[in-house]
Amino acid sequence: MRVVFACAGTGGHINPAIAMANLILKKEEDSQVLFIGTKNGLENKLVKNAGYEIKHIRTGKILRQLTLKNVTALINAYKGIFDAKKILEEFKPDLVIGTGGYICGPVMKAATRLKIPYLLHESNAFPGVAVKLLAKNAKCVMLGFEDAKDRLNSKANAVYTGTPAKFGEEDIFRLDKQQCLEKLGLQNINKKIVLVTCGSQGAKRINEVLDTKITIVDG
């Protein structure tokens, strides 16, 4: 099987795509996988570190406000359809999978023009604009949260799958506590350690708040 993944922007879009690619190759070792992303996005580092090839298209992120930047974004997104079409024609995938984000628009439009079936995966409880617009023509929309189905206009092809991870339960149990503490530079801390985990682009701001607002007390 030959599969193309479209992902860009944040780890919430990229990591599930990598996890699905890993699963496909685990189930069918002869499969071939290709990623499509943007030239300067985080996907380049994550995808290459995972050992996969990535190719780039032009596209643009539509802002939810009146701005001239949206005109440029629309022009680049339109150009991206032709970029994606060329990549798909060369790779000849059996299936295209998009994990949300603005890059899905051009890639799925190109797949539709070439009559290549596509699937979508939405990790968020509130589906993004791209998934909402593309859901109707997708063979299946895989959801990270069951509640997300109620927020899609097209519900018949939506199925709750959860969000795939690049690591499994067995990987967690293999971790050595002392090695983890040393890697994080926490080996000399004799207080309780609290892990706060967040997602998407709000994580940076939450980290800043935690760093400045939390007071550690004994007890």
PDB file of C-alpha atoms in Angstrom:
ATOM      1  CA  MET A   1       0.000   0.000   0.000  1.00  0.00           C
ATOM      2  CA  ARG A   2       1.168   3.511  -0.826  1.00  0.00           C
ATOM      3  CA  VAL A   3      -0.003   6.249   1.536  1.00  0.00           C
ATOM      4  CA  VAL A   4       0.480  10.016   1.623  1.00  0.00           C
ATOM      5  CA  PHE A   5       0.051  11.984   4.846  1.00  0.00           C
ATOM      6  CA  ALA A   6      -0.718  15.709   4.845  1.00  0.00           C
ATOM      7  CA  CYS A   7       0.264  17.424   8.089  1.00  0.00           C
ATOM      8  CA  ALA A   8       1.767  20.740   9.134  1.00  0.00           C
ATOM      9  CA  GLY A   9       1.907  23.353  11.843  1.00  0.00           C
ATOM     10  CA  THR A  10       1.700  21.854  15.319  1.00  0.00           C
ATOM     11  CA  GLY A  11       2.615  18.554  16.915  1.00  0.00           C
ATOM     12  CA  GLY A  12      -1.088  17.867  17.343  1.00  0.00           C
ATOM     13  CA  HIS A  13      -1.340  17.495  13.583  1.00  0.00           C
ATOM     14  CA  ILE A  14       2.059  15.959  12.905  1.00  0.00           C
ATOM     15  CA  ASN A  15       2.541  13.351  15.644  1.00  0.00           C
ATOM     16  CA  PRO A  16      -0.735  11.458  14.971  1.00  0.00           C
ATOM     17  CA  ALA A  17       0.253  11.236  11.303  1.00  0.00           C
ATOM     18  CA  ILE A  18       3.647   9.776  12.228  1.00  0.00           C
ATOM     19  CA  ALA A  19       1.966   7.329  14.617  1.00  0.00           C
ATOM     20  CA  MET A  20      -0.393   6.142  11.868  1.00  0.00           C
ATOM     21  CA  ALA A  21       2.496   5.779   9.436  1.00  0.00           C
ATOM     22  CA  ASN A  22       4.359   3.645  11.983  1.00  0.00           C
ATOM     23  CA  LEU A  23       1.287   1.466  12.457  1.00  0.00           C
ATOM     24  CA  ILE A  24       0.797   0.994   8.722  1.00  0.00           C
ATOM     25  CA  LEU A  25       4.401  -0.132   8.264  1.00  0.00           C
ATOM     26  CA  LYS A  26       4.093  -2.431  11.271  1.00  0.00           C
ATOM     27  CA  LYS A  27       1.009  -4.089   9.794  1.00  0.00           C
ATOM     28  CA  GLU A  28       2.185  -4.052   6.170  1.00  0.00           C
ATOM     29  CA  GLU A  29       5.967  -3.891   5.923  1.00  0.00           C
ATOM     30  CA  ASP A  30       5.937  -3.480   2.147  1.00  0.00           C
ATOM     31  CA  SER A  31       3.953  -0.245   2.337  1.00  0.00           C
ATOM     32  CA  GLN A  32       5.448   3.051   1.187  1.00  0.00           C
ATOM     33  CA  VAL A  33       4.759   6.315   2.988  1.00  0.00           C
ATOM     34  CA  LEU A  34       5.290   9.918   1.936  1.00  0.00           C
ATOM     35  CA  PHE A  35       4.549  13.100   3.875  1.00  0.00           C
ATOM     36  CA  ILE A  36       3.479  16.447   2.462  1.00  0.00           C
ATOM     37  CA  GLY A  37       4.156  19.566   4.495  1.00  0.00           C
ATOM     38  CA  THR A  38       5.289  23.163   4.307  1.00  0.00           C
ATOM     39  CA  LYS A  39       8.850  24.268   3.680  1.00  0.00           C
ATOM     40  CA  ASN A  40       9.560  25.843   7.075  1.00  0.00           C
ATOM     41  CA  GLY A  41       7.153  24.096   9.438  1.00  0.00           C
ATOM     42  CA  LEU A  42       7.787  21.916  12.481  1.00  0.00           C
ATOM     43  CA  GLU A  43       6.799  18.893  10.405  1.00  0.00           C
ATOM     44  CA  ASN A  44      10.177  18.895   8.677  1.00  0.00           C
ATOM     45  CA  LYS A  45      12.061  18.152  11.890  1.00  0.00           C
ATOM     46  CA  LEU A  46       9.562  15.662  13.312  1.00  0.00           C
ATOM     47  CA  VAL A  47       8.961  13.736  10.094  1.00  0.00           C
ATOM     48  CA  LYS A  48      12.644  13.498   9.190  1.00  0.00           C
ATOM     49  CA  ASN A  49      13.539  12.399  12.731  1.00  0.00           C
ATOM     50  CA  ALA A  50      10.961   9.636  12.365  1.00  0.00           C
ATOM     51  CA  GLY A  51      12.726   8.444   9.213  1.00  0.00           C
ATOM     52  CA  TYR A  52      10.171   9.484   6.591  1.00  0.00           C
ATOM     53  CA  GLU A  53      10.477  11.512   3.412  1.00  0.00           C
ATOM     54  CA  ILE A  54       8.636  14.802   3.200  1.00  0.00           C
ATOM     55  CA  LYS A  55       7.843  16.988   0.209  1.00  0.00           C
ATOM     56  CA  HIS A  56       6.631  20.563   0.272  1.00  0.00           C
ATOM     57  CA  ILE A  57       3.793  22.564  -1.211  1.00  0.00           C
ATOM     58  CA  ARG A  58       2.835  26.207  -1.129  1.00  0.00           C
ATOM     59  CA  THR A  59      -0.166  27.025   1.016  1.00  0.00           C
ATOM     60  CA  GLY A  60      -1.462  29.640   3.398  1.00  0.00           C
ATOM     61  CA  LYS A  61      -3.264  29.849   6.701  1.00  0.00           C
ATOM     62  CA  ILE A  62      -6.546  31.724   6.597  1.00  0.00           C
ATOM     63  CA  LEU A  63      -6.877  34.039   9.597  1.00  0.00           C
ATOM     64  CA  ARG A  64     -10.271  34.442  11.237  1.00  0.00           C
ATOM     65  CA  GLN A  65     -10.299  38.197  10.725  1.00  0.00           C
ATOM     66  CA  LEU A  66     -10.493  40.683   7.885  1.00  0.00           C
ATOM     67  CA  THR A  67      -6.946  41.172   6.669  1.00  0.00           C
ATOM     68  CA  LEU A  68      -5.111  41.403   3.356  1.00  0.00           C
ATOM     69  CA  LYS A  69      -2.967  38.495   4.508  1.00  0.00           C
ATOM     70  CA  ASN A  70      -5.905  36.221   3.724  1.00  0.00           C
ATOM     71  CA  VAL A  71      -5.716  37.205   0.049  1.00  0.00           C
ATOM     72  CA  THR A  72      -2.114  36.023  -0.132  1.00  0.00           C
ATOM     73  CA  ALA A  73      -3.011  32.889   1.818  1.00  0.00           C
ATOM     74  CA  LEU A  74      -5.810  32.032  -0.627  1.00  0.00           C
ATOM     75  CA  ILE A  75      -3.518  32.548  -3.631  1.00  0.00           C
ATOM     76  CA  ASN A  76      -0.847  30.303  -2.110  1.00  0.00           C
ATOM     77  CA  ALA A  77      -3.426  27.677  -1.170  1.00  0.00           C
ATOM     78  CA  TYR A  78      -4.656  27.637  -4.767  1.00  0.00           C
ATOM     79  CA  LYS A  79      -1.082  27.238  -6.025  1.00  0.00           C
ATOM     80  CA  GLY A  80      -0.663  24.445  -3.482  1.00  0.00           C
ATOM     81  CA  ILE A  81      -3.323  22.373  -5.225  1.00  0.00           C
ATOM     82  CA  PHE A  82      -1.096  22.141  -8.294  1.00  0.00           C
ATOM     83  CA  ASP A  83       1.973  21.434  -6.149  1.00  0.00           C
ATOM     84  CA  ALA A  84       0.135  18.614  -4.392  1.00  0.00           C
ATOM     85  CA  LYS A  85      -1.310  17.260  -7.633  1.00  0.00           C
ATOM     86  CA  LYS A  86       2.189  16.915  -9.078  1.00  0.00           C
ATOM     87  CA  ILE A  87       3.444  15.072  -5.993  1.00  0.00           C
ATOM     88  CA  LEU A  88       0.466  12.710  -5.970  1.00  0.00           C
ATOM     89  CA  GLU A  89       0.809  11.971  -9.681  1.00  0.00           C
ATOM     90  CA  GLU A  90       4.450  11.015  -9.148  1.00  0.00           C
ATOM     91  CA  PHE A  91       3.952   8.954  -5.990  1.00  0.00           C
ATOM     92  CA  LYS A  92       0.656   7.354  -7.068  1.00  0.00           C
ATOM     93  CA  PRO A  93      -0.779   6.702  -3.590  1.00  0.00           C
ATOM     94  CA  ASP A  94      -3.654   4.351  -2.886  1.00  0.00           C
ATOM     95  CA  LEU A  95      -4.812   6.604  -0.077  1.00  0.00           C
ATOM     96  CA  VAL A  96      -4.264  10.122   1.293  1.00  0.00           C
ATOM     97  CA  ILE A  97      -4.657  10.890   5.002  1.00  0.00           C
ATOM     98  CA  GLY A  98      -4.944  14.392   6.415  1.00  0.00           C
ATOM     99  CA  THR A  99      -4.611  15.141  10.115  1.00  0.00           C
ATOM    100  CA  GLY A 100      -6.100  18.616  10.140  1.00  0.00           C
ATOM    101  CA  GLY A 101      -4.694  22.067   9.547  1.00  0.00           C
ATOM    102  CA  TYR A 102      -4.596  24.386   6.569  1.00  0.00           C
ATOM    103  CA  ILE A 103      -2.375  22.106   4.483  1.00  0.00           C
ATOM    104  CA  CYS A 104      -5.209  19.596   4.131  1.00  0.00           C
ATOM    105  CA  GLY A 105      -7.198  21.853   1.818  1.00  0.00           C
ATOM    106  CA  PRO A 106      -4.833  21.845  -1.186  1.00  0.00           C
ATOM    107  CA  VAL A 107      -3.799  18.210  -0.728  1.00  0.00           C
ATOM    108  CA  MET A 108      -7.341  16.841  -0.443  1.00  0.00           C
ATOM    109  CA  LYS A 109      -8.522  18.985  -3.352  1.00  0.00           C
ATOM    110  CA  ALA A 110      -5.705  17.539  -5.447  1.00  0.00           C
ATOM    111  CA  ALA A 111      -6.585  14.010  -4.316  1.00  0.00           C
ATOM    112  CA  THR A 112     -10.227  14.578  -5.295  1.00  0.00           C
ATOM    113  CA  ARG A 113      -9.209  15.785  -8.750  1.00  0.00           C
ATOM    114  CA  LEU A 114      -7.118  12.645  -9.207  1.00  0.00           C
ATOM    115  CA  LYS A 115      -9.905  10.430  -7.794  1.00  0.00           C
ATOM    116  CA  ILE A 116      -7.721   9.237  -4.913  1.00  0.00           C
ATOM    117  CA  PRO A 117      -9.716   8.469  -1.732  1.00  0.00           C
ATOM    118  CA  TYR A 118      -8.830  10.373   1.391  1.00  0.00           C
ATOM    119  CA  LEU A 119      -9.356  10.040   5.134  1.00  0.00           C
ATOM    120  CA  LEU A 120      -9.203  12.698   7.827  1.00  0.00           C
ATOM    121  CA  HIS A 121      -8.184  12.547  11.457  1.00  0.00           C
ATOM    122  CA  GLU A 122      -9.221  15.216  13.956  1.00  0.00           C
ATOM    123  CA  SER A 123      -7.430  15.162  17.313  1.00  0.00           C
ATOM    124  CA  ASN A 124      -9.369  18.046  18.846  1.00  0.00           C
ATOM    125  CA  ALA A 125     -12.771  18.001  20.514  1.00  0.00           C
ATOM    126  CA  PHE A 126     -13.658  21.031  18.389  1.00  0.00           C
ATOM    127  CA  PRO A 127     -12.921  20.171  14.722  1.00  0.00           C
ATOM    128  CA  GLY A 128     -10.921  22.709  12.777  1.00  0.00           C
ATOM    129  CA  VAL A 129     -12.148  24.593   9.723  1.00  0.00           C
ATOM    130  CA  ALA A 130     -10.285  22.350   7.268  1.00  0.00           C
ATOM    131  CA  VAL A 131     -11.789  19.141   8.652  1.00  0.00           C
ATOM    132  CA  LYS A 132     -15.293  20.642   8.691  1.00  0.00           C
ATOM    133  CA  LEU A 133     -15.014  21.703   5.050  1.00  0.00           C
ATOM    134  CA  LEU A 134     -13.449  18.460   3.830  1.00  0.00           C
ATOM    135  CA  ALA A 135     -15.415  15.945   5.925  1.00  0.00           C
ATOM    136  CA  LYS A 136     -18.298  15.512   3.491  1.00  0.00           C
ATOM    137  CA  ASN A 137     -16.150  13.974   0.738  1.00  0.00           C
ATOM    138  CA  ALA A 138     -13.843  11.970   3.017  1.00  0.00           C
ATOM    139  CA  LYS A 139     -14.183   8.207   3.073  1.00  0.00           C
ATOM    140  CA  CYS A 140     -13.944   8.410   6.850  1.00  0.00           C
ATOM    141  CA  VAL A 141     -13.317  11.044   9.511  1.00  0.00           C
ATOM    142  CA  MET A 142     -11.462   9.578  12.486  1.00  0.00           C
ATOM    143  CA  LEU A 143     -12.048  11.436  15.733  1.00  0.00           C
ATOM    144  CA  GLY A 144      -9.898  11.805  18.820  1.00  0.00           C
ATOM    145  CA  PHE A 145     -12.977  12.698  20.909  1.00  0.00           C
ATOM    146  CA  GLU A 146     -16.481  11.271  20.591  1.00  0.00           C
ATOM    147  CA  ASP A 147     -17.998  14.717  21.218  1.00  0.00           C
ATOM    148  CA  ALA A 148     -16.392  16.025  18.041  1.00  0.00           C
ATOM    149  CA  LYS A 149     -18.924  14.113  15.936  1.00  0.00           C
ATOM    150  CA  ASP A 150     -21.714  16.415  17.083  1.00  0.00           C
ATOM    151  CA  ARG A 151     -19.730  19.384  15.816  1.00  0.00           C
ATOM    152  CA  LEU A 152     -19.465  18.087  12.238  1.00  0.00           C
ATOM    153  CA  ASN A 153     -22.104  18.826   9.620  1.00  0.00           C
ATOM    154  CA  SER A 154     -21.483  15.444   8.015  1.00  0.00           C
ATOM    155  CA  LYS A 155     -21.723  12.771  10.733  1.00  0.00           C
ATOM    156  CA  ALA A 156     -22.408   9.569   8.774  1.00  0.00           C
ATOM    157  CA  ASN A 157     -18.758   8.917   7.922  1.00  0.00           C
ATOM    158  CA  ALA A 158     -17.324   9.930  11.324  1.00  0.00           C
ATOM    159  CA  VAL A 159     -15.961   7.317  13.718  1.00  0.00           C
ATOM    160  CA  TYR A 160     -14.360   7.629  17.157  1.00  0.00           C
ATOM    161  CA  THR A 161     -10.856   6.146  17.111  1.00  0.00           C
ATOM    162  CA  GLY A 162      -8.961   8.161  19.705  1.00  0.00           C
ATOM    163  CA  THR A 163      -5.668   9.820  18.869  1.00  0.00           C
ATOM    164  CA  PRO A 164      -2.772   7.508  17.973  1.00  0.00           C
ATOM    165  CA  ALA A 165       0.526   8.024  19.769  1.00  0.00           C
ATOM    166  CA  LYS A 166       4.084   7.396  18.623  1.00  0.00           C
ATOM    167  CA  PHE A 167       4.683   5.303  21.733  1.00  0.00           C
ATOM    168  CA  GLY A 168       2.663   2.590  23.446  1.00  0.00           C
ATOM    169  CA  GLU A 169       2.019   1.405  26.971  1.00  0.00           C
ATOM    170  CA  GLU A 170       4.937  -0.996  26.758  1.00  0.00           C
ATOM    171  CA  ASP A 171       7.275   1.917  25.991  1.00  0.00           C
ATOM    172  CA  ILE A 172       6.178   3.700  29.160  1.00  0.00           C
ATOM    173  CA  PHE A 173       6.803   0.670  31.359  1.00  0.00           C
ATOM    174  CA  ARG A 174      10.302   0.332  29.903  1.00  0.00           C
ATOM    175  CA  LEU A 175      11.280   3.814  31.087  1.00  0.00           C
ATOM    176  CA  ASP A 176      13.813   4.072  33.895  1.00  0.00           C
ATOM    177  CA  LYS A 177      12.803   6.703  36.469  1.00  0.00           C
ATOM    178  CA  GLN A 178      16.355   7.747  37.359  1.00  0.00           C
ATOM    179  CA  GLN A 179      17.385   8.081  33.719  1.00  0.00           C
ATOM    180  CA  CYS A 180      14.323  10.238  33.021  1.00  0.00           C
ATOM    181  CA  LEU A 181      15.119  12.519  35.951  1.00  0.00           C
ATOM    182  CA  GLU A 182      18.709  12.920  34.784  1.00  0.00           C
ATOM    183  CA  LYS A 183      17.669  13.650  31.211  1.00  0.00           C
ATOM    184  CA  LEU A 184      15.327  16.386  32.436  1.00  0.00           C
ATOM    185  CA  GLY A 185      17.895  17.784  34.846  1.00  0.00           C
ATOM    186  CA  LEU A 186      15.696  17.008  37.865  1.00  0.00           C
ATOM    187  CA  GLN A 187      17.859  14.397  39.574  1.00  0.00           C
ATOM    188  CA  ASN A 188      18.846  16.712  42.444  1.00  0.00           C
ATOM    189  CA  ILE A 189      15.360  17.977  43.284  1.00  0.00           C
ATOM    190  CA  ASN A 190      14.021  16.572  46.548  1.00  0.00           C
ATOM    191  CA  LYS A 191      10.508  17.963  46.229  1.00  0.00           C
ATOM    192  CA  LYS A 192       7.425  16.572  44.558  1.00  0.00           C
ATOM    193  CA  ILE A 193       7.446  17.025  40.781  1.00  0.00           C
ATOM    194  CA  VAL A 194       4.188  17.984  39.060  1.00  0.00           C
ATOM    195  CA  LEU A 195       3.761  17.389  35.341  1.00  0.00           C
ATOM    196  CA  VAL A 196       1.475  19.820  33.534  1.00  0.00           C
ATOM    197  CA  THR A 197       0.818  18.801  29.946  1.00  0.00           C
ATOM    198  CA  CYS A 198      -0.934  20.955  27.390  1.00  0.00           C
ATOM    199  CA  GLY A 199      -1.460  20.920  23.675  1.00  0.00           C
ATOM    200  CA  SER A 200      -1.368  23.054  20.556  1.00  0.00           C
ATOM    201  CA  GLN A 201      -0.110  26.608  20.378  1.00  0.00           C
ATOM    202  CA  GLY A 202      -1.380  27.593  23.827  1.00  0.00           C
ATOM    203  CA  ALA A 203       1.221  25.430  25.519  1.00  0.00           C
ATOM    204  CA  LYS A 204       3.965  28.091  25.358  1.00  0.00           C
ATOM    205  CA  ARG A 205       1.848  30.655  27.179  1.00  0.00           C
ATOM    206  CA  ILE A 206       0.830  28.126  29.838  1.00  0.00           C
ATOM    207  CA  ASN A 207       4.492  27.236  30.386  1.00  0.00           C
ATOM    208  CA  GLU A 208       5.294  30.911  30.884  1.00  0.00           C
ATOM    209  CA  VAL A 209       2.495  31.328  33.417  1.00  0.00           C
ATOM    210  CA  LEU A 210       3.558  28.255  35.345  1.00  0.00           C
ATOM    211  CA  ASP A 211       7.146  29.431  35.398  1.00  0.00           C
ATOM    212  CA  THR A 212       6.286  32.825  36.862  1.00  0.00           C
ATOM    213  CA  LYS A 213       3.169  32.242  38.944  1.00  0.00           C
ATOM    214  CA  ILE A 214       3.711  28.982  40.820  1.00  0.00           C
ATOM    215  CA  THR A 215       5.365  29.152  44.212  1.00  0.00           C
ATOM    216  CA  ILE A 216       6.883  25.911  45.481  1.00  0.00           C
ATOM    217  CA  VAL A 217       6.231  25.327  49.153  1.00  0.00           C
ATOM    218  CA  ASP A 218       7.484  22.641  51.470  1.00  0.00           C
ATOM    219  CA  GLY A 219       5.053  20.180  52.917  1.00  0.00           C
TER     220      GLY A 219
END
